[in-house]
Short mmCIF file of C-alpha atoms in Angstrom, two decimals:
data_model
loop_
_atom_site.label_atom_id
_atom_site.label_comp_id
_atom_site.label_asym_id
_atom_site.label_seq_id
_atom_site.Cartn_x
_atom_site.Cartn_y
_atom_site.Cartn_z
CA MET A 244 0.00 0.00 0.00
CA THR A 245 2.84 2.40 -0.77
CA ASN A 246 2.22 6.03 -1.65
CA LYS A 247 5.65 7.48 -2.42
CA ASN A 248 4.48 11.05 -2.34
CA GLU A 249 2.26 11.26 0.68
CA GLY A 250 2.75 8.40 3.14
CA ILE A 251 4.33 5.21 4.35
CA ASN A 252 3.37 1.71 3.37
CA ARG A 253 1.25 -0.56 5.53
CA ARG A 254 4.16 -2.77 6.69
CA GLU A 255 6.29 0.24 7.68
CA PHE A 256 3.33 1.78 9.44
CA LEU A 257 2.61 -1.36 11.45
CA LYS A 258 6.25 -1.67 12.43
CA LEU A 259 6.29 1.86 13.77
CA ALA A 260 3.01 1.33 15.59
CA GLY A 261 4.32 -1.76 17.34
CA LEU A 262 1.52 -4.00 15.97
CA SER A 263 1.79 -7.06 13.78
CA ALA A 264 -1.13 -7.06 11.34
CA VAL A 265 -3.51 -4.12 11.57
CA GLY A 266 -2.90 -0.38 11.46
CA ALA A 267 -3.05 1.75 14.54
CA GLY A 268 -2.77 5.30 13.28
CA ILE A 269 -0.08 7.34 11.57
CA ALA A 270 3.25 7.10 13.34
CA GLY A 271 4.35 10.35 14.91
CA SER A 272 0.92 11.99 14.72
CA ALA A 273 -0.35 14.01 17.63
CA LEU A 274 -2.06 11.73 20.12
CA GLN A 275 -5.07 13.30 21.73
CA GLY A 276 -7.30 10.29 22.29
CA CYS A 277 -10.35 9.16 20.34
CA LYS A 278 -13.57 11.11 20.65
CA PHE A 279 -16.69 9.58 22.13
CA PHE A 280 -19.84 9.62 19.99
CA THR A 281 -23.06 8.95 21.84
CA SER A 282 -24.57 7.48 18.69
CA GLU A 283 -24.07 7.13 14.94
CA ARG A 284 -26.17 10.22 14.40
CA GLU A 285 -23.37 12.55 15.48
CA ALA A 286 -21.10 11.19 12.78
CA ALA A 287 -23.69 11.73 10.02
CA MET A 288 -25.20 15.09 10.93
CA SER A 289 -24.54 18.01 8.61
CA PRO A 290 -24.38 21.70 9.57
CA ARG A 291 -28.01 21.96 8.45
CA ALA A 292 -29.34 18.96 10.36
CA GLY A 293 -33.07 19.08 10.89
CA LEU A 294 -33.81 20.83 7.61
CA ASP A 295 -35.79 19.15 4.86
CA PRO A 296 -34.88 19.61 1.19
CA THR A 297 -36.34 22.42 -0.84
CA GLY A 298 -36.06 20.63 -4.20
CA GLU A 299 -37.51 17.49 -5.76
CA MET A 300 -36.07 13.99 -5.48
CA THR A 301 -33.92 12.77 -8.37
CA TYR A 302 -35.37 9.69 -10.09
CA ARG A 303 -34.09 7.06 -12.47
CA THR A 304 -36.18 4.76 -14.68
CA SER A 305 -35.86 0.98 -14.49
CA ASN A 306 -35.65 -1.19 -17.60
CA LYS A 307 -39.37 -1.92 -17.16
CA GLY A 308 -40.40 1.69 -16.83
CA ASP A 309 -40.59 2.06 -13.04
CA LYS A 310 -39.80 5.50 -11.65
CA VAL A 311 -37.25 4.81 -8.89
CA SER A 312 -35.86 7.27 -6.36
CA LEU A 313 -32.09 7.60 -6.65
CA LEU A 314 -31.98 7.51 -2.85
CA GLY A 315 -33.00 4.07 -1.66
CA TYR A 316 -33.85 3.16 1.92
CA GLY A 317 -31.77 0.27 3.26
CA MET A 318 -33.66 -1.52 6.03
CA MET A 319 -30.65 -3.33 7.51
CA ARG A 320 -29.92 -0.83 10.31
CA LEU A 321 -33.26 0.12 11.82
CA PRO A 322 -33.75 2.07 15.07
CA THR A 323 -34.07 -0.02 18.22
CA ASP A 324 -35.40 0.58 21.73
CA ASP A 325 -33.71 0.06 25.08
CA ASN A 326 -34.36 -3.70 24.81
CA ASP A 327 -32.60 -3.88 21.42
CA GLU A 328 -35.94 -4.53 19.70
CA ILE A 329 -36.96 -2.69 16.54
CA ASP A 330 -38.68 0.59 17.38
CA GLN A 331 -41.64 0.16 15.04
CA GLU A 332 -43.09 3.58 15.79
CA MET A 333 -39.83 5.23 14.76
CA VAL A 334 -39.55 3.01 11.67
CA ASN A 335 -43.05 4.13 10.68
CA ARG A 336 -42.11 7.78 11.14
CA LEU A 337 -38.96 7.41 9.07
CA VAL A 338 -40.74 5.56 6.26
CA ASP A 339 -43.57 8.11 6.25
CA HIS A 340 -41.08 10.97 6.03
CA ALA A 341 -39.12 9.24 3.27
CA ILE A 342 -42.19 8.56 1.13
CA ALA A 343 -43.47 12.09 1.70
CA HIS A 344 -40.21 13.39 0.26
CA GLY A 345 -40.08 11.14 -2.78
CA VAL A 346 -38.27 7.96 -1.69
CA THR A 347 -39.78 4.95 -3.48
CA TYR A 348 -37.14 2.19 -3.14
CA PHE A 349 -36.98 0.12 0.06
CA ASP A 350 -34.46 -2.73 0.40
CA THR A 351 -34.61 -5.49 3.00
CA ALA A 352 -33.71 -9.18 3.40
CA PRO A 353 -34.75 -12.14 5.57
CA PRO A 354 -31.64 -12.05 7.84
CA TYR A 355 -31.61 -8.30 8.51
CA MET A 356 -32.20 -7.10 12.07
CA LYS A 357 -32.03 -10.65 13.43
CA GLY A 358 -34.72 -11.76 11.00
CA LYS A 359 -37.19 -8.99 11.84
CA SER A 360 -36.52 -6.38 9.16
CA GLU A 361 -39.04 -7.74 6.65
CA ASP A 362 -41.78 -7.69 9.29
CA ALA A 363 -41.00 -4.10 10.28
CA THR A 364 -40.71 -3.04 6.65
CA GLY A 365 -44.03 -4.67 5.77
CA ILE A 366 -45.82 -2.99 8.66
CA ALA A 367 -44.44 0.44 7.78
CA LEU A 368 -44.96 0.26 4.03
CA SER A 369 -48.40 -1.41 4.04
CA ARG A 370 -49.84 1.78 5.56
CA HIS A 371 -49.25 3.43 2.16
CA PRO A 372 -50.72 2.74 -1.31
CA ARG A 373 -48.87 -0.16 -2.93
CA ASN A 374 -48.07 1.90 -6.03
CA SER A 375 -46.26 4.54 -3.96
CA TYR A 376 -43.23 2.37 -3.21
CA THR A 377 -41.17 -0.54 -4.53
CA ILE A 378 -39.81 -3.39 -2.41
CA ALA A 379 -36.50 -5.19 -2.82
CA THR A 380 -35.77 -8.35 -0.87
CA LYS A 381 -33.56 -11.36 -1.30
CA MET A 382 -33.20 -15.13 -1.38
CA SER A 383 -30.75 -15.37 1.53
CA ASN A 384 -30.31 -19.13 1.41
CA TYR A 385 -26.58 -19.34 2.09
CA ARG A 386 -27.11 -20.70 5.61
CA TYR A 387 -28.96 -23.73 4.24
CA VAL A 388 -25.88 -24.81 2.28
CA GLN A 389 -23.56 -23.96 5.16
CA ASP A 390 -25.70 -26.17 7.40
CA GLY A 391 -25.18 -29.10 5.04
CA MET A 392 -28.64 -29.40 3.49
CA GLY A 393 -28.99 -31.44 0.31
CA PRO A 394 -30.30 -30.03 -3.02
CA LYS A 395 -33.97 -30.89 -2.39
CA GLU A 396 -33.84 -29.50 1.15
CA VAL A 397 -32.19 -26.29 -0.04
CA TYR A 398 -34.80 -25.90 -2.78
CA ASP A 399 -37.77 -26.42 -0.46
CA ALA A 400 -36.41 -24.15 2.28
CA SER A 401 -35.55 -21.43 -0.25
CA VAL A 402 -38.98 -21.47 -1.88
CA ASN A 403 -40.52 -21.27 1.57
CA MET A 404 -38.28 -18.28 2.33
CA TYR A 405 -39.53 -16.56 -0.84
CA HIS A 406 -43.20 -17.04 0.07
CA THR A 407 -42.54 -16.05 3.69
CA SER A 408 -40.99 -12.80 2.48
CA MET A 409 -44.17 -11.95 0.63
CA LYS A 410 -46.26 -12.63 3.72
CA LYS A 411 -44.05 -10.53 5.96
CA LEU A 412 -43.95 -7.71 3.44
CA LYS A 413 -47.73 -7.89 3.05
CA THR A 414 -47.62 -8.07 -0.72
CA ASP A 415 -48.41 -10.51 -3.51
CA TYR A 416 -45.49 -9.46 -5.71
CA ILE A 417 -41.92 -8.29 -5.18
CA ASP A 418 -40.61 -5.45 -7.28
CA TYR A 419 -36.89 -6.28 -7.03
CA TYR A 420 -35.81 -9.78 -6.03
CA LEU A 421 -32.15 -10.66 -5.57
CA LEU A 422 -30.05 -13.78 -5.26
CA HIS A 423 -28.37 -12.66 -2.06
CA THR A 424 -24.58 -12.17 -1.83
CA VAL A 425 -23.51 -14.45 -4.66
CA GLY A 426 -19.77 -14.94 -4.75
CA GLY A 427 -19.50 -15.91 -1.11
CA GLY A 428 -18.20 -19.13 0.41
CA ASP A 429 -15.84 -21.00 -1.86
CA GLY A 430 -17.09 -19.27 -5.00
CA MET A 431 -18.58 -21.27 -7.86
CA PRO A 432 -19.22 -24.49 -5.89
CA PHE A 433 -21.20 -22.49 -3.35
CA LEU A 434 -23.20 -20.75 -6.09
CA ARG A 435 -24.04 -24.08 -7.70
CA LYS A 436 -25.25 -25.59 -4.45
CA ARG A 437 -27.41 -22.55 -3.73
CA PHE A 438 -29.05 -21.84 -7.08
CA LEU A 439 -27.83 -23.80 -10.10
CA ASP A 440 -27.92 -27.50 -9.26
CA ASN A 441 -31.29 -27.59 -7.51
CA GLY A 442 -33.65 -25.85 -9.94
CA LEU A 443 -34.01 -22.62 -7.96
CA LEU A 444 -32.95 -20.36 -10.80
CA GLU A 445 -35.60 -21.90 -13.05
CA PHE A 446 -38.17 -21.38 -10.30
CA LEU A 447 -37.30 -17.69 -10.10
CA PHE A 448 -37.52 -17.36 -13.90
CA LYS A 449 -41.07 -18.69 -13.77
CA GLU A 450 -41.98 -16.33 -10.94
CA ARG A 451 -40.70 -13.42 -13.03
CA GLU A 452 -42.71 -14.62 -16.02
CA ALA A 453 -45.80 -14.80 -13.82
CA GLY A 454 -45.25 -11.22 -12.63
CA ARG A 455 -44.76 -12.10 -8.98
CA ILE A 456 -41.16 -10.94 -9.40
CA ARG A 457 -40.99 -7.78 -11.48
CA HIS A 458 -37.20 -7.40 -11.63
CA LEU A 459 -34.75 -10.26 -11.03
CA GLY A 460 -31.15 -9.63 -10.06
CA PHE A 461 -28.40 -10.50 -7.62
CA SER A 462 -26.18 -8.88 -5.03
CA PHE A 463 -22.46 -9.57 -5.19
CA HIS A 464 -19.70 -10.00 -2.64
CA GLY A 465 -16.73 -12.25 -3.06
CA HIS A 466 -15.00 -14.24 -5.79
CA VAL A 467 -14.63 -12.43 -9.10
CA GLU A 468 -15.08 -15.66 -11.10
CA VAL A 469 -18.66 -15.82 -9.79
CA PHE A 470 -19.36 -12.27 -10.90
CA ASP A 471 -17.88 -13.01 -14.33
CA TYR A 472 -20.02 -16.13 -14.58
CA MET A 473 -23.14 -14.11 -13.73
CA MET A 474 -22.20 -11.71 -16.53
CA LYS A 475 -21.89 -14.62 -18.97
CA LEU A 476 -25.36 -15.78 -17.94
CA HIS A 477 -26.87 -12.44 -18.91
CA ASP A 478 -27.60 -13.41 -22.53
CA GLU A 479 -29.70 -16.27 -21.22
CA VAL A 480 -31.02 -14.86 -17.96
CA HIS A 481 -31.38 -11.16 -18.82
CA TRP A 482 -30.63 -9.80 -15.37
CA ASP A 483 -32.79 -6.77 -14.71
CA PHE A 484 -30.30 -5.29 -12.23
CA ALA A 485 -27.41 -6.16 -9.93
CA GLN A 486 -26.40 -4.83 -6.54
CA ILE A 487 -22.73 -4.06 -5.96
CA GLN A 488 -20.61 -2.43 -3.29
CA MET A 489 -19.44 0.89 -4.68
CA ASN A 490 -17.99 4.07 -3.21
CA TYR A 491 -15.10 6.41 -3.90
CA LEU A 492 -12.67 4.35 -1.79
CA ASP A 493 -13.64 0.97 -3.28
CA TRP A 494 -13.66 2.40 -6.80
CA LYS A 495 -9.93 1.79 -7.29
CA TYR A 496 -8.77 0.54 -3.88
CA ALA A 497 -11.04 -2.32 -2.78
CA GLU A 498 -8.40 -4.89 -3.69
CA LYS A 499 -5.56 -2.82 -2.23
CA ILE A 500 -6.95 -2.00 1.21
CA SER A 501 -8.79 -5.25 1.88
CA THR A 502 -7.60 -7.99 4.21
CA SER A 503 -9.35 -10.39 1.81
CA VAL A 504 -8.20 -11.60 -1.60
CA LYS A 505 -11.85 -11.63 -2.68
CA ASN A 506 -12.71 -7.91 -2.74
CA ILE A 507 -13.02 -6.45 -6.24
CA ASN A 508 -12.61 -2.84 -7.30
CA ALA A 509 -15.97 -1.23 -7.96
CA GLU A 510 -14.63 0.30 -11.17
CA TYR A 511 -14.48 -3.21 -12.64
CA LEU A 512 -17.88 -4.32 -11.34
CA TYR A 513 -19.71 -1.22 -12.53
CA GLY A 514 -17.88 -1.29 -15.87
CA GLU A 515 -18.95 -4.86 -16.60
CA LEU A 516 -22.56 -4.04 -15.75
CA GLU A 517 -22.49 -0.91 -17.89
CA LYS A 518 -21.17 -2.87 -20.90
CA ARG A 519 -24.29 -5.03 -20.74
CA HIS A 520 -26.70 -2.23 -19.84
CA ILE A 521 -27.49 -3.89 -16.52
CA GLN A 522 -28.61 -1.28 -14.03
CA ALA A 523 -26.87 -1.18 -10.66
CA THR A 524 -28.23 -0.65 -7.20
CA ILE A 525 -25.52 0.40 -4.78
CA MET A 526 -24.82 -0.94 -1.31
CA GLU A 527 -22.26 0.42 1.16
CA PRO A 528 -21.88 3.88 -0.41
CA LEU A 529 -20.57 4.92 3.03
CA LEU A 530 -18.75 1.65 3.78
CA GLY A 531 -20.90 0.99 6.83
CA GLY A 532 -20.46 4.60 8.00
CA ARG A 533 -16.68 4.65 7.57
CA LEU A 534 -16.94 7.34 4.86
CA SER A 535 -18.98 9.60 7.13
CA ASN A 536 -16.53 9.18 10.02
CA VAL A 537 -13.23 9.68 8.25
CA HIS A 538 -9.81 10.71 9.51
CA ASP A 539 -9.61 14.31 10.75
CA HIS A 540 -7.20 15.18 7.91
CA VAL A 541 -9.80 14.03 5.39
CA VAL A 542 -12.58 15.94 7.17
CA GLU A 543 -10.49 19.10 6.91
CA ARG A 544 -9.87 18.45 3.22
CA LEU A 545 -13.58 17.98 2.45
CA LYS A 546 -14.67 20.93 4.59
CA GLN A 547 -12.19 23.23 2.90
CA ARG A 548 -13.74 22.26 -0.39
CA ASP A 549 -17.37 22.80 0.75
CA PRO A 550 -17.91 23.90 4.38
CA ASN A 551 -21.70 23.44 4.16
CA ALA A 552 -21.70 19.90 2.77
CA SER A 553 -21.85 16.93 5.12
CA ILE A 554 -19.02 14.44 4.91
CA ALA A 555 -21.51 11.75 3.85
CA SER A 556 -22.88 13.83 0.99
CA TRP A 557 -19.60 13.57 -0.93
CA ALA A 558 -19.85 9.78 -0.95
CA PHE A 559 -23.49 9.82 -2.06
CA ARG A 560 -22.85 12.35 -4.81
CA PHE A 561 -20.03 10.13 -6.09
CA VAL A 562 -22.13 7.01 -6.63
CA GLY A 563 -25.24 8.92 -7.68
CA SER A 564 -23.34 10.63 -10.49
CA PHE A 565 -23.00 7.42 -12.53
CA PRO A 566 -25.85 7.14 -15.07
CA GLY A 567 -26.12 3.35 -14.78
CA VAL A 568 -26.98 3.55 -11.08
CA LEU A 569 -30.67 2.93 -10.43
CA SER A 570 -30.74 3.56 -6.69
CA VAL A 571 -28.24 4.20 -3.89
CA LEU A 572 -29.01 2.44 -0.62
CA SER A 573 -28.52 4.09 2.73
CA GLY A 574 -29.29 2.60 6.14
CA MET A 575 -30.89 5.66 7.72
CA THR A 576 -31.28 4.82 11.40
CA TYR A 577 -32.06 8.36 12.54
CA MET A 578 -34.12 11.22 11.16
CA GLU A 579 -30.92 13.27 10.85
CA HIS A 580 -29.52 10.64 8.46
CA LEU A 581 -32.67 10.75 6.35
CA GLN A 582 -32.88 14.53 6.24
CA ASP A 583 -29.24 14.96 5.27
CA ASN A 584 -29.56 12.37 2.50
CA LEU A 585 -32.80 13.89 1.23
CA ARG A 586 -30.99 17.20 0.84
CA THR A 587 -28.24 15.48 -1.13
CA PHE A 588 -30.61 13.75 -3.55
CA SER A 589 -33.32 16.43 -3.86
CA PRO A 590 -32.06 17.03 -6.42
CA LEU A 591 -28.69 15.34 -6.80
CA LYS A 592 -25.93 17.63 -7.98
CA PRO A 593 -23.69 15.36 -10.08
CA LEU A 594 -19.97 15.63 -9.54
CA THR A 595 -17.95 17.60 -12.05
CA ASP A 596 -14.89 16.01 -13.64
CA GLU A 597 -12.73 18.09 -11.34
CA GLU A 598 -14.69 16.90 -8.27
CA PHE A 599 -14.25 13.28 -9.35
CA GLU A 600 -10.49 13.86 -9.43
CA PHE A 601 -10.70 15.51 -6.02
CA LEU A 602 -12.37 12.41 -4.54
CA TYR A 603 -9.93 10.05 -6.25
CA LYS A 604 -7.09 11.94 -4.58
CA THR A 605 -9.03 11.87 -1.30
CA ALA A 606 -9.33 8.08 -1.58
CA ASP A 607 -5.60 7.86 -2.22
CA ILE A 608 -4.95 9.76 1.00
CA MET A 609 -7.35 7.53 2.93
CA THR A 610 -5.39 4.42 2.03
CA GLN A 611 -2.70 5.69 4.40
CA TYR A 612 -5.02 5.08 7.36
CA PRO A 613 -5.32 1.26 7.44
CA THR A 614 -8.56 0.51 9.21
CA ILE A 615 -10.20 -2.90 9.44
CA PRO A 616 -12.59 -3.17 6.46
CA CYS A 617 -15.66 -3.88 8.59
CA ASN A 618 -18.91 -2.36 7.30
CA ASN A 619 -20.90 -3.11 10.47
CA CYS A 620 -23.32 -5.32 8.52
CA LYS A 621 -23.51 -7.71 11.51
CA TYR A 622 -23.59 -10.82 9.31
CA CYS A 623 -21.01 -12.27 11.73
CA MET A 624 -23.44 -11.97 14.61
CA PRO A 625 -24.44 -13.42 16.93
CA CYS A 626 -21.08 -14.65 18.16
CA SER A 627 -21.25 -18.03 19.88
CA TYR A 628 -19.18 -16.62 22.73
CA GLY A 629 -21.00 -13.31 23.09
CA LEU A 630 -18.45 -10.96 21.52
CA ASP A 631 -19.64 -7.69 19.97
CA ILE A 632 -17.49 -8.17 16.88
CA PRO A 633 -18.64 -5.15 14.82
CA GLY A 634 -18.69 -2.94 17.93
CA ILE A 635 -15.03 -3.76 18.63
CA PHE A 636 -14.04 -2.97 15.05
CA VAL A 637 -16.09 0.25 14.97
CA HIS A 638 -14.38 1.59 18.11
CA TYR A 639 -10.93 0.69 16.83
CA ASN A 640 -11.53 2.17 13.37
CA LYS A 641 -12.93 5.36 14.84
CA CYS A 642 -9.70 5.94 16.75
CA VAL A 643 -7.56 5.06 13.74
CA ASN A 644 -9.52 7.52 11.58
CA GLU A 645 -8.87 10.28 14.08
CA GLY A 646 -5.13 9.56 13.91
CA ARG A 647 -5.00 9.22 17.68
CA ILE A 648 -3.97 5.68 18.39
CA ALA A 649 -1.26 5.48 21.06
CA ASN A 650 1.93 4.17 19.45
CA SER A 651 4.73 4.59 21.97
CA ILE A 652 5.04 5.35 25.64
CA ASN A 653 7.53 8.05 24.64
CA ASP A 654 5.05 9.95 22.46
CA GLU A 655 3.76 13.29 23.61
CA ASN A 656 0.20 13.05 25.01
CA TYR A 657 0.55 9.26 25.29
CA ARG A 658 -1.05 9.21 28.74
CA LYS A 659 -4.18 10.97 27.49
CA ALA A 660 -4.42 8.88 24.31
CA ARG A 661 -4.00 5.63 26.23
CA LYS A 662 -6.65 6.55 28.80
CA GLU A 663 -9.21 7.68 26.25
CA PHE A 664 -8.80 4.58 24.10
CA LEU A 665 -9.25 2.23 27.06
CA VAL A 666 -12.10 4.21 28.63
CA GLY A 667 -13.84 4.47 25.26
CA TYR A 668 -13.40 0.73 24.72
CA ASP A 669 -15.02 -0.08 28.06
CA ARG A 670 -17.81 2.42 27.44
CA SER A 671 -18.73 1.12 24.02
CA ILE A 672 -18.11 -2.62 24.55
CA PRO A 673 -19.10 -4.47 27.76
CA LYS A 674 -16.11 -6.30 29.21
CA LEU A 675 -17.59 -9.75 28.61
CA ARG A 676 -18.04 -8.90 24.93
CA GLN A 677 -14.51 -7.61 24.28
CA ALA A 678 -11.84 -9.12 22.04
CA ASN A 679 -10.04 -11.03 24.80
CA HIS A 680 -12.99 -13.46 24.97
CA CYS A 681 -12.49 -14.67 21.39
CA THR A 682 -11.72 -18.40 21.31
CA GLY A 683 -10.61 -18.39 17.67
CA CYS A 684 -13.35 -20.84 16.65
CA GLY A 685 -13.56 -19.16 13.23
CA LYS A 686 -17.31 -19.57 12.77
CA CYS A 687 -17.68 -15.85 12.06
CA SER A 688 -15.20 -15.44 9.19
CA PRO A 689 -17.12 -17.37 6.47
CA LYS A 690 -20.14 -15.13 7.12
CA CYS A 691 -18.22 -11.89 6.49
CA PRO A 692 -18.95 -10.37 3.04
CA GLN A 693 -15.65 -8.48 3.24
CA GLY A 694 -13.68 -11.69 3.81
CA ILE A 695 -12.10 -10.49 7.05
CA ASP A 696 -10.15 -13.02 9.10
CA ILE A 697 -12.13 -11.95 12.15
CA PRO A 698 -10.34 -14.00 14.85
CA ALA A 699 -6.96 -12.73 13.64
CA GLN A 700 -8.08 -9.11 13.75
CA LEU A 701 -9.66 -9.55 17.19
CA ARG A 702 -6.46 -11.11 18.47
CA ILE A 703 -4.43 -8.13 17.22
CA ILE A 704 -6.78 -5.64 18.84
CA ASP A 705 -6.65 -7.57 22.09
CA GLU A 706 -2.86 -7.54 21.97
CA TYR A 707 -2.97 -3.79 21.44
CA VAL A 708 -5.34 -3.31 24.39
CA GLU A 709 -3.12 -5.43 26.62
CA LYS A 710 -0.11 -3.40 25.48
CA LEU A 711 -1.86 -0.20 26.57
CA LYS A 712 -2.67 -1.72 29.92
CA ARG A 713 0.94 -2.83 30.49
CA ASP A 714 2.41 0.50 29.44
CA SER A 715 0.76 2.54 32.20
CA LEU A 716 2.85 5.44 33.47
#
């Protein structure tokens, strides 16, 4: 990860930081401790938080003539109450506000929110006329194969999942149906077991012909040979759309910054879809919030360019500026998230060529801050041993992004940096859910769309925490 002009490479950085496999800040930077955010909302709020847009939503048209809002509502990170249950009243308010301001695309899946997202989405949306919104959900049947089911069992359970989705969503047709996260597992063998060798793909074709599926597509994470195979199938299948991970960091750097050999640059994925006129829906435009909570140096760079724009708005404008993008998904947990995004997309101001170059250079700078590529999707949860895996990574990445990880006991402000990291760790992660309780069982890693070796990263963070504890002054 060498940048000869502006930084050090990852190996040199880790050596200076005293860690063995994951970055811990920029060596020699001022250490002032990581800030405490009471919630995700603080990281996403813009200077004009609370204000609704004054313009009209930007729309794109699907290949079947649907008018689709460029801002899509991702229902994977819904608001919860004190008991960690979905706050249905707040979900209803958010959905009402979104529809009132032109959002028409709502994306969910059977596993989201511990299996309760489709229910909450169905309750909220069914209070509105069916022609005022479109629903996307997925055939998330990867667990059936992982559990060792045979072809007939996988087929029956998957078809049941499809019908259950309709019931939960309170509808008799699904506007956008996806084969969920193809490319995972061991690549092509996994794809064949899930969809190709058991007749499921033929079943979905028939459902599309019958009109119960209006657009058929897939979402992709993982092995590039699977994506290329799906592209080859297009002449036969005629994919209506595909969902890819795309943002200004992953555009050219997904392969470079990842701890996984599987991550593919979004420039390639989008380019292959564009060649075939397959429309793209976009997931992780903010990389699980990492592009709205960037390093302080990057914040300063973006704010100098446009003091009134939120940090998140740059990422959304980037992906929304591509003409082949049908809708950009955002998991808007709070009203502040929704309002800020509505301002960005109502209407969208496409990036100029010069602004594209500005963001490419920004991405290049960001590669110098080697965070763990966790998008907080929670696919790894629950942990069999109770760890809060994404919470641990979020806290660590937040401190890396601020450039305030404690590197050496001899550094100025080390005492303050050390204290604030440890206090923040205990505040955000209960002690029984921290990294030192990882047994290394490895059950979590195959579930991670980013291909992170989760036990290895947890072990490194635990070693860093123990180092801070030993190095008390």
